[in-house]
N, CA, C and O atoms as a Tinker XYZ file with bonds, in Angstrom:
   320  protein
     1  N     10.192000    7.250000   53.599000    73     2
     2  CA     9.120000    7.480000   53.186000    64     1     3
     3  C      8.673000    7.217000   51.290000    63     2     4     5
     4  O      8.045000    6.304000   50.755000    81     3
     5  N      9.498000    8.785000   50.550000    73     3     6
     6  CA     8.941000    8.271000   49.399000    64     5     7
     7  C     10.236000    7.655000   48.234000    63     6     8     9
     8  O     10.509000    7.700000   47.035000    81     7
     9  N     10.721000    7.129000   49.424000    73     7    10
    10  CA    11.064000    6.377000   48.516000    64     9    11
    11  C     10.644000    5.325000   48.588000    63    10    12    13
    12  O     11.445000    4.816000   49.372000    81    11
    13  N      9.841000    4.462000   48.306000    73    11    14
    14  CA     9.180000    3.574000   49.929000    64    13    15
    15  C      7.931000    3.887000   48.339000    63    14    16    17
    16  O      7.668000    2.818000   47.787000    81    15
    17  N      7.558000    4.564000   47.975000    73    15    18
    18  CA     6.354000    5.588000   46.876000    64    17    19
    19  C      6.012000    5.420000   45.482000    63    18    20    21
    20  O      5.021000    5.290000   44.764000    81    19
    21  N      7.716000    5.501000   45.397000    73    19    22
    22  CA     8.266000    5.054000   44.318000    64    21    23
    23  C      8.510000    4.103000   43.931000    63    22    24    25
    24  O      8.572000    3.795000   42.741000    81    23
    25  N      8.733000    3.315000   45.014000    73    23    26
    26  CA     9.344000    1.879000   44.551000    64    25    27
    27  C      8.317000    1.285000   43.971000    63    26    28    29
    28  O      8.395000    0.485000   43.038000    81    27
    29  N      6.583000    1.947000   44.916000    73    27    30
    30  CA     6.023000    1.053000   44.269000    64    29    31
    31  C      5.138000    1.756000   42.455000    63    30    32    33
    32  O      4.564000    1.123000   41.569000    81    31
    33  N      5.457000    3.385000   42.610000    73    31    34
    34  CA     4.930000    4.360000   41.012000    64    33    35
    35  C      6.346000    3.197000   40.674000    63    34    36    37
    36  O      6.079000    2.293000   41.466000    81    35
    37  N      7.531000    2.808000   40.012000    73    35    38
    38  CA     8.128000    1.734000   39.545000    64    37    39
    39  C      7.390000    0.541000   39.311000    63    38    40    41
    40  O      7.644000   -0.348000   38.499000    81    39
    41  N      6.367000    0.633000   40.187000    73    39    42
    42  CA     6.156000   -1.506000   40.223000    64    41    43
    43  C      5.114000   -0.713000   39.004000    63    42    44    45
    44  O      5.181000   -0.736000   37.775000    81    43
    45  N      4.279000   -0.115000   39.817000    73    43    46
    46  CA     3.210000   -0.383000   39.086000    64    45    47
    47  C      3.410000   -0.225000   37.153000    63    46    48    49
    48  O      2.952000   -0.886000   36.221000    81    47
    49  N      4.417000    1.121000   37.235000    73    47    50
    50  CA     4.841000    0.700000   35.676000    64    49    51
    51  C      5.254000    0.293000   34.989000    63    50    52    53
    52  O      5.296000    0.478000   33.773000    81    51
    53  N      5.907000   -0.777000   36.043000    73    51    54
    54  CA     6.494000   -2.132000   35.653000    64    53    55
    55  C      5.221000   -3.015000   34.513000    63    54    56    57
    56  O      5.192000   -3.500000   33.381000    81    55
    57  N      4.248000   -2.802000   35.757000    73    55    58
    58  CA     3.012000   -4.497000   35.865000    64    57    59
    59  C      2.549000   -4.219000   34.338000    63    58    60
    60  O      1.739000   -4.969000   33.792000    81    59
    61  N      1.830000   -1.790000   34.765000    73    62
    62  CA     0.628000   -1.263000   33.136000    64    61    63
    63  C      2.189000   -1.973000   32.308000    63    62    64    65
    64  O      2.980000   -1.804000   33.236000    81    63
    65  N      2.574000   -2.274000   31.783000    73    63    66
    66  CA     4.283000   -1.871000   31.000000    64    65    67
    67  C      4.063000   -3.438000   30.149000    63    66    68    69
    68  O      4.169000   -3.613000   28.934000    81    67
    69  N      3.653000   -4.715000   31.447000    73    67    70
    70  CA     3.899000   -5.782000   31.206000    64    69    71
    71  C      2.313000   -6.031000   30.228000    63    70    72    73
    72  O      2.117000   -6.477000   29.098000    81    71
    73  N      1.656000   -5.657000   30.987000    73    71    74
    74  CA    -0.488000   -6.258000   30.659000    64    73    75
    75  C      0.135000   -5.291000   29.370000    63    74    76    77
    76  O     -0.295000   -5.982000   28.447000    81    75
    77  N      0.890000   -4.110000   28.661000    73    75    78
    78  CA     0.203000   -3.493000   27.341000    64    77    79
    79  C      0.948000   -4.694000   26.155000    63    78    80    81
    80  O      0.570000   -5.103000   25.057000    81    79
    81  N      2.197000   -4.989000   27.030000    73    79    82
    82  CA     3.682000   -5.535000   25.934000    64    81    83
    83  C      2.541000   -6.990000   25.318000    63    82    84    85
    84  O      2.454000   -7.462000   24.184000    81    83
    85  N      1.580000   -7.488000   26.992000    73    83    86
    86  CA     1.161000   -8.998000   26.281000    64    85    87
    87  C     -0.801000   -8.986000   25.663000    63    86    88    89
    88  O     -1.530000   -9.915000   25.315000    81    87
    89  N     -1.128000   -6.999000   25.812000    73    87    90
    90  CA    -2.296000   -7.390000   25.099000    64    89    91
    91  C     -1.606000   -6.773000   23.375000    63    90    92    93
    92  O     -2.152000   -6.456000   22.318000    81    91
    93  N     -0.604000   -6.820000   23.707000    73    91    94
    94  CA     0.147000   -6.333000   21.737000    64    93    95
    95  C      0.076000   -7.933000   21.330000    63    94    96    97
    96  O     -0.699000   -8.561000   20.608000    81    95
    97  N      1.160000   -8.292000   22.069000    73    95    98
    98  CA     1.353000   -9.527000   21.174000    64    97    99
    99  C     -0.237000  -10.455000   21.366000    63    98   100   101
   100  O     -0.528000  -10.994000   20.299000    81    99
   101  N     -0.646000  -10.562000   21.809000    73    99   102
   102  CA    -1.998000  -11.118000   21.345000    64   101   103
   103  C     -2.525000  -10.466000   20.300000    63   102   104   105
   104  O     -2.815000  -11.236000   19.384000    81   103
   105  N     -2.798000   -9.139000   20.055000    73   103   106
   106  CA    -3.855000   -8.607000   19.421000    64   105   107
   107  C     -2.710000   -9.214000   17.637000    63   106   108   109
   108  O     -2.990000   -9.789000   16.585000    81   107
   109  N     -1.674000   -8.728000   18.152000    73   107   110
   110  CA    -0.228000   -9.092000   16.669000    64   109   111
   111  C     -0.859000  -10.765000   16.328000    63   110   112   113
   112  O     -0.841000  -11.101000   15.144000    81   111
   113  N     -1.359000  -11.700000   17.282000    73   111   114
   114  CA    -1.288000  -13.282000   17.371000    64   113   115
   115  C     -2.709000  -13.549000   16.445000    63   114   116   117
   116  O     -2.822000  -14.030000   15.317000    81   115
   117  N     -3.543000  -13.133000   17.215000    73   115   118
   118  CA    -5.070000  -12.634000   17.092000    64   117   119
   119  C     -5.201000  -12.331000   15.404000    63   118   120   121
   120  O     -6.184000  -12.646000   14.734000    81   119
   121  N     -4.385000  -11.873000   15.057000    73   119   122
   122  CA    -4.231000  -10.335000   14.030000    64   121   123
   123  C     -3.687000  -11.604000   12.569000    63   122   124   125
   124  O     -4.178000  -11.541000   11.442000    81   123
   125  N     -2.452000  -12.803000   13.054000    73   123   126
   126  CA    -1.684000  -14.122000   12.443000    64   125   127
   127  C     -2.947000  -14.891000   11.803000    63   126   128   129
   128  O     -3.392000  -15.079000   10.671000    81   127
   129  N     -3.221000  -15.168000   12.862000    73   127   130
   130  CA    -4.312000  -16.399000   12.792000    64   129   131
   131  C     -5.675000  -16.191000   12.478000    63   130   132   133
   132  O     -6.432000  -17.032000   12.963000    81   131
   133  N     -5.963000  -15.696000   12.101000    73   131   134
   134  CA    -7.730000  -14.646000   12.061000    64   133   135
   135  C     -7.911000  -15.162000    9.996000    63   134   136   137
   136  O     -8.782000  -15.717000    9.326000    81   135
   137  N     -6.482000  -14.542000    9.703000    73   135   138
   138  CA    -6.988000  -14.975000    7.833000    64   137   139
   139  C     -6.562000  -16.644000    7.531000    63   138   140   141
   140  O     -7.018000  -17.083000    6.475000    81   139
   141  N     -5.545000  -17.819000    8.547000    73   139   142
   142  CA    -5.771000  -18.631000    7.955000    64   141   143
   143  C     -6.909000  -19.420000    8.836000    63   142   144   145
   144  O     -6.957000  -20.628000    8.604000    81   143
   145  N     -7.933000  -18.866000    9.917000    73   143   146
   146  CA    -8.641000  -19.329000   10.296000    64   145   147
   147  C    -10.320000  -18.999000    8.747000    63   146   148   149
   148  O    -10.974000  -19.925000    8.267000    81   147
   149  N    -10.469000  -17.852000    8.478000    73   147   150
   150  CA   -11.102000  -17.550000    7.599000    64   149   151
   151  C    -10.683000  -19.024000    6.340000    63   150   152   153
   152  O    -11.551000  -19.815000    5.972000    81   151
   153  N     -9.931000  -19.058000    6.101000    73   151   154
   154  CA    -9.074000  -19.772000    4.927000    64   153   155
   155  C    -10.096000  -21.099000    4.983000    63   154   156   157
   156  O    -10.815000  -21.503000    4.069000    81   155
   157  N     -9.935000  -21.698000    6.432000    73   155   158
   158  CA   -10.018000  -22.364000    6.734000    64   157   159
   159  C    -11.485000  -22.828000    6.631000    63   158   160   161
   160  O    -11.861000  -23.800000    5.976000    81   159
   161  N    -12.342000  -21.928000    7.434000    73   159   162
   162  CA   -13.562000  -21.919000    7.455000    64   161   163
   163  C    -14.823000  -22.205000    6.018000    63   162   164   165
   164  O    -15.940000  -22.713000    6.121000    81   163
   165  N    -14.183000  -21.706000    4.839000    73   163   166
   166  CA   -14.119000  -21.047000    3.200000    64   165   167
   167  C    -14.098000  -22.869000    3.335000    63   166   168   169
   168  O    -15.030000  -23.517000    3.813000    81   167
   169  N    -12.478000  -23.613000    2.653000    73   167   170
   170  CA   -12.796000  -24.182000    2.851000    64   169   171
   171  C    -13.796000  -25.202000    3.184000    63   170   172   173
   172  O    -14.489000  -25.654000    2.273000    81   171
   173  N    -13.982000  -25.705000    4.655000    73   171   174
   174  CA   -15.481000  -26.625000    5.033000    64   173   175
   175  C    -16.333000  -26.240000    4.053000    63   174   176   177
   176  O    -16.584000  -27.066000    3.175000    81   175
   177  N    -16.675000  -25.509000    4.024000    73   175   178
   178  CA   -18.171000  -24.645000    3.432000    64   177   179
   179  C    -17.922000  -25.229000    1.702000    63   178   180   181
   180  O    -18.887000  -25.493000    0.985000    81   179
   181  N    -16.499000  -25.360000    1.238000    73   179   182
   182  CA   -16.259000  -25.932000   -0.252000    64   181   183
   183  C    -16.827000  -27.222000   -0.014000    63   182   184   185
   184  O    -17.893000  -27.673000   -0.432000    81   183
   185  N    -15.877000  -27.803000    0.791000    73   183   186
   186  CA   -16.052000  -29.447000    0.742000    64   185   187
   187  C    -17.681000  -29.718000    1.033000    63   186   188   189
   188  O    -18.070000  -30.810000    0.617000    81   187
   189  N    -18.469000  -29.062000    1.546000    73   187   190
   190  CA   -19.751000  -29.463000    2.211000    64   189   191
   191  C    -20.490000  -28.780000    1.009000    63   190   192   193
   192  O    -21.543000  -29.398000    0.857000    81   191
   193  N    -20.413000  -28.021000    0.320000    73   191   194
   194  CA   -20.416000  -27.746000   -1.101000    64   193   195
   195  C    -21.032000  -29.122000   -2.012000    63   194   196   197
   196  O    -22.076000  -29.718000   -2.277000    81   195
   197  N    -19.521000  -29.126000   -2.267000    73   195   198
   198  CA   -18.852000  -30.413000   -3.257000    64   197   199
   199  C    -19.972000  -31.444000   -3.074000    63   198   200   201
   200  O    -20.733000  -31.980000   -3.879000    81   199
   201  N    -19.838000  -31.528000   -1.932000    73   199   202
   202  CA   -20.400000  -33.356000   -1.342000    64   201   203
   203  C    -22.348000  -32.670000   -1.971000    63   202   204   205
   204  O    -23.085000  -33.431000   -2.598000    81   203
   205  N    -22.575000  -31.907000   -1.783000    73   203   206
   206  CA   -24.381000  -31.870000   -1.593000    64   205   207
   207  C    -24.372000  -32.234000   -3.108000    63   206   208   209
   208  O    -24.801000  -33.312000   -3.521000    81   207
   209  N    -23.764000  -31.097000   -4.045000    73   207   210
   210  CA   -24.326000  -31.081000   -5.473000    64   209   211
   211  C    -23.379000  -32.342000   -6.160000    63   210   212   213
   212  O    -23.185000  -32.243000   -7.372000    81   211
   213  N    -22.748000  -33.582000   -5.410000    73   211   214
   214  CA   -22.132000  -34.628000   -5.964000    64   213   215
   215  C    -20.824000  -34.788000   -6.785000    63   214   216   217
   216  O    -20.165000  -35.574000   -7.467000    81   215
   217  N    -20.886000  -33.300000   -6.180000    73   215   218
   218  CA   -19.144000  -33.219000   -7.252000    64   217   219
   219  C    -18.048000  -33.171000   -6.626000    63   218   220   221
   220  O    -17.072000  -32.615000   -7.130000    81   219
   221  N    -17.997000  -33.878000   -5.130000    73   219   222
   222  CA   -16.576000  -33.840000   -4.996000    64   221   223
   223  C    -16.020000  -35.477000   -4.858000    63   222   224   225
   224  O    -16.869000  -36.364000   -4.957000    81   223
   225  N    -15.085000  -35.718000   -4.709000    73   223   226
   226  CA   -14.552000  -36.080000   -5.623000    64   225   227
   227  C    -13.201000  -36.559000   -4.813000    63   226   228   229
   228  O    -12.485000  -35.879000   -4.078000    81   227
   229  N    -13.100000  -37.698000   -5.115000    73   227   230
   230  CA   -11.701000  -38.173000   -4.328000    64   229   231
   231  C    -10.117000  -37.512000   -4.015000    63   230   232   233
   232  O     -9.335000  -37.408000   -3.070000    81   231
   233  N    -10.196000  -37.183000   -5.320000    73   231   234
   234  CA    -8.797000  -36.463000   -6.113000    64   233   235
   235  C     -8.650000  -34.943000   -5.355000    63   234   236   237
   236  O     -7.650000  -34.540000   -4.761000    81   235
   237  N     -9.831000  -34.277000   -5.531000    73   235   238
   238  CA   -10.347000  -33.166000   -4.662000    64   237   239
   239  C    -10.628000  -32.457000   -3.302000    63   238   240   241
   240  O    -10.354000  -31.307000   -2.957000    81   239
   241  N    -11.574000  -33.981000   -2.278000    73   239   242
   242  CA   -11.208000  -33.876000   -0.477000    64   241   243
   243  C     -9.517000  -34.425000   -0.456000    63   242   244   245
   244  O     -9.000000  -34.480000    0.660000    81   243
   245  N     -8.436000  -34.930000   -1.982000    73   243   246
   246  CA    -7.173000  -34.285000   -0.524000    64   245   247
   247  C     -6.482000  -33.634000   -1.201000    63   246   248   249
   248  O     -5.314000  -33.414000   -0.879000    81   247
   249  N     -7.331000  -32.892000   -2.937000    73   247   250
   250  CA    -6.460000  -31.233000   -1.962000    64   249   251
   251  C     -6.948000  -30.281000   -1.292000    63   250   252   253
   252  O     -6.380000  -29.215000   -1.059000    81   251
   253  N     -8.183000  -30.650000   -0.891000    73   251   254
   254  CA    -8.939000  -29.272000    0.517000    64   253   255
   255  C     -8.199000  -30.246000    2.033000    63   254   256   257
   256  O     -7.836000  -29.674000    3.061000    81   255
   257  N     -8.130000  -31.509000    1.850000    73   255   258
   258  CA    -7.855000  -31.525000    3.240000    64   257   259
   259  C     -5.813000  -31.630000    2.651000    63   258   260   261
   260  O     -5.110000  -31.677000    3.661000    81   259
   261  N     -5.409000  -31.646000    2.016000    73   259   262
   262  CA    -3.585000  -30.752000    2.147000    64   261   263
   263  C     -3.401000  -29.648000    2.758000    63   262   264   265
   264  O     -2.642000  -29.230000    3.632000    81   263
   265  N     -5.048000  -28.873000    1.534000    73   263   266
   266  CA    -4.645000  -27.265000    2.396000    64   265   267
   267  C     -5.311000  -26.705000    3.341000    63   266   268   269
   268  O     -4.938000  -25.730000    3.993000    81   267
   269  N     -6.358000  -27.315000    3.460000    73   267   270
   270  CA    -6.310000  -26.470000    5.065000    64   269   271
   271  C     -4.858000  -27.536000    6.170000    63   270   272   273
   272  O     -3.913000  -26.967000    6.716000    81   271
   273  N     -5.043000  -28.722000    6.212000    73   271   274
   274  CA    -3.526000  -29.192000    6.621000    64   273   275
   275  C     -2.273000  -27.728000    6.882000    63   274   276   277
   276  O     -1.848000  -27.148000    7.881000    81   275
   277  N     -2.102000  -27.633000    5.780000    73   275   278
   278  CA    -0.649000  -26.323000    5.782000    64   277   279
   279  C     -1.798000  -25.160000    6.961000    63   278   280   281
   280  O     -1.604000  -24.675000    8.075000    81   279
   281  N     -2.792000  -25.115000    6.128000    73   279   282
   282  CA    -2.965000  -23.880000    6.943000    64   281   283
   283  C     -3.004000  -23.839000    8.643000    63   282   284   285
   284  O     -2.902000  -22.857000    9.378000    81   283
   285  N     -3.237000  -25.622000    9.082000    73   283   286
   286  CA    -3.358000  -25.038000   10.612000    64   285   287
   287  C     -1.857000  -25.738000   10.969000    63   286   288   289
   288  O     -1.488000  -25.827000   12.140000    81   287
   289  N     -1.283000  -26.077000   10.188000    73   287   290
   290  CA     0.601000  -26.780000   10.380000    64   289   291
   291  C      1.007000  -25.245000   10.471000    63   290   292   293
   292  O      1.473000  -25.101000   11.601000    81   291
   293  N      1.059000  -23.402000    9.436000    73   291   294
   294  CA     1.179000  -22.426000    9.582000    64   293   295
   295  C      0.177000  -21.864000   11.462000    63   294   296   297
   296  O      0.552000  -20.879000   12.097000    81   295
   297  N     -0.624000  -22.476000   11.776000    73   295   298
   298  CA    -1.172000  -22.305000   13.052000    64   297   299
   299  C     -0.299000  -22.192000   13.851000    63   298   300   301
   300  O      0.130000  -21.353000   14.644000    81   299
   301  N      0.070000  -23.979000   13.254000    73   299   302
   302  CA     0.412000  -23.803000   15.007000    64   301   303
   303  C      2.091000  -23.827000   15.116000    63   302   304   305
   304  O      2.857000  -24.441000   15.860000    81   303
   305  N      2.331000  -22.724000   13.856000    73   303   306
   306  CA     3.796000  -22.861000   13.792000    64   305   307
   307  C      4.194000  -21.163000   14.405000    63   306   308   309
   308  O      5.304000  -20.650000   14.549000    81   307
   309  N      3.638000  -20.931000   14.514000    73   307   310
   310  CA     2.731000  -19.436000   15.391000    64   309   311
   311  C      2.629000  -19.259000   16.797000    63   310   312   313
   312  O      2.733000  -18.217000   17.444000    81   311
   313  N      2.481000  -20.050000   17.058000    73   311   314
   314  CA     2.797000  -20.526000   18.342000    64   313   315
   315  C      3.919000  -21.674000   19.465000    63   314   316   317
   316  O      4.047000  -22.172000   20.584000    81   315
   317  N      4.429000  -21.562000   18.271000    73   315   318
   318  CA     5.694000  -22.763000   18.908000    64   317   319
   319  C      7.073000  -21.925000   19.063000    63   318   320
   320  O      8.091000  -22.483000   19.473000    81   319
């Protein structure tokens, strides 16, 4: 009986360790994603403002689009 209880306890500790590891991994990923997502939000707001003030040129739009695509690529690389 004591061996069975120890085995159950070991399994429980292992499962708790796994959950803790997953939580740490998700925290690290969310921290890594936060800055690029904030950058993309600001970039989209800038595009909208430039458009509203009739200052959105084709060159500016391409530049902002390229910056946004680089940020998205960085996020994509995080999960590969």
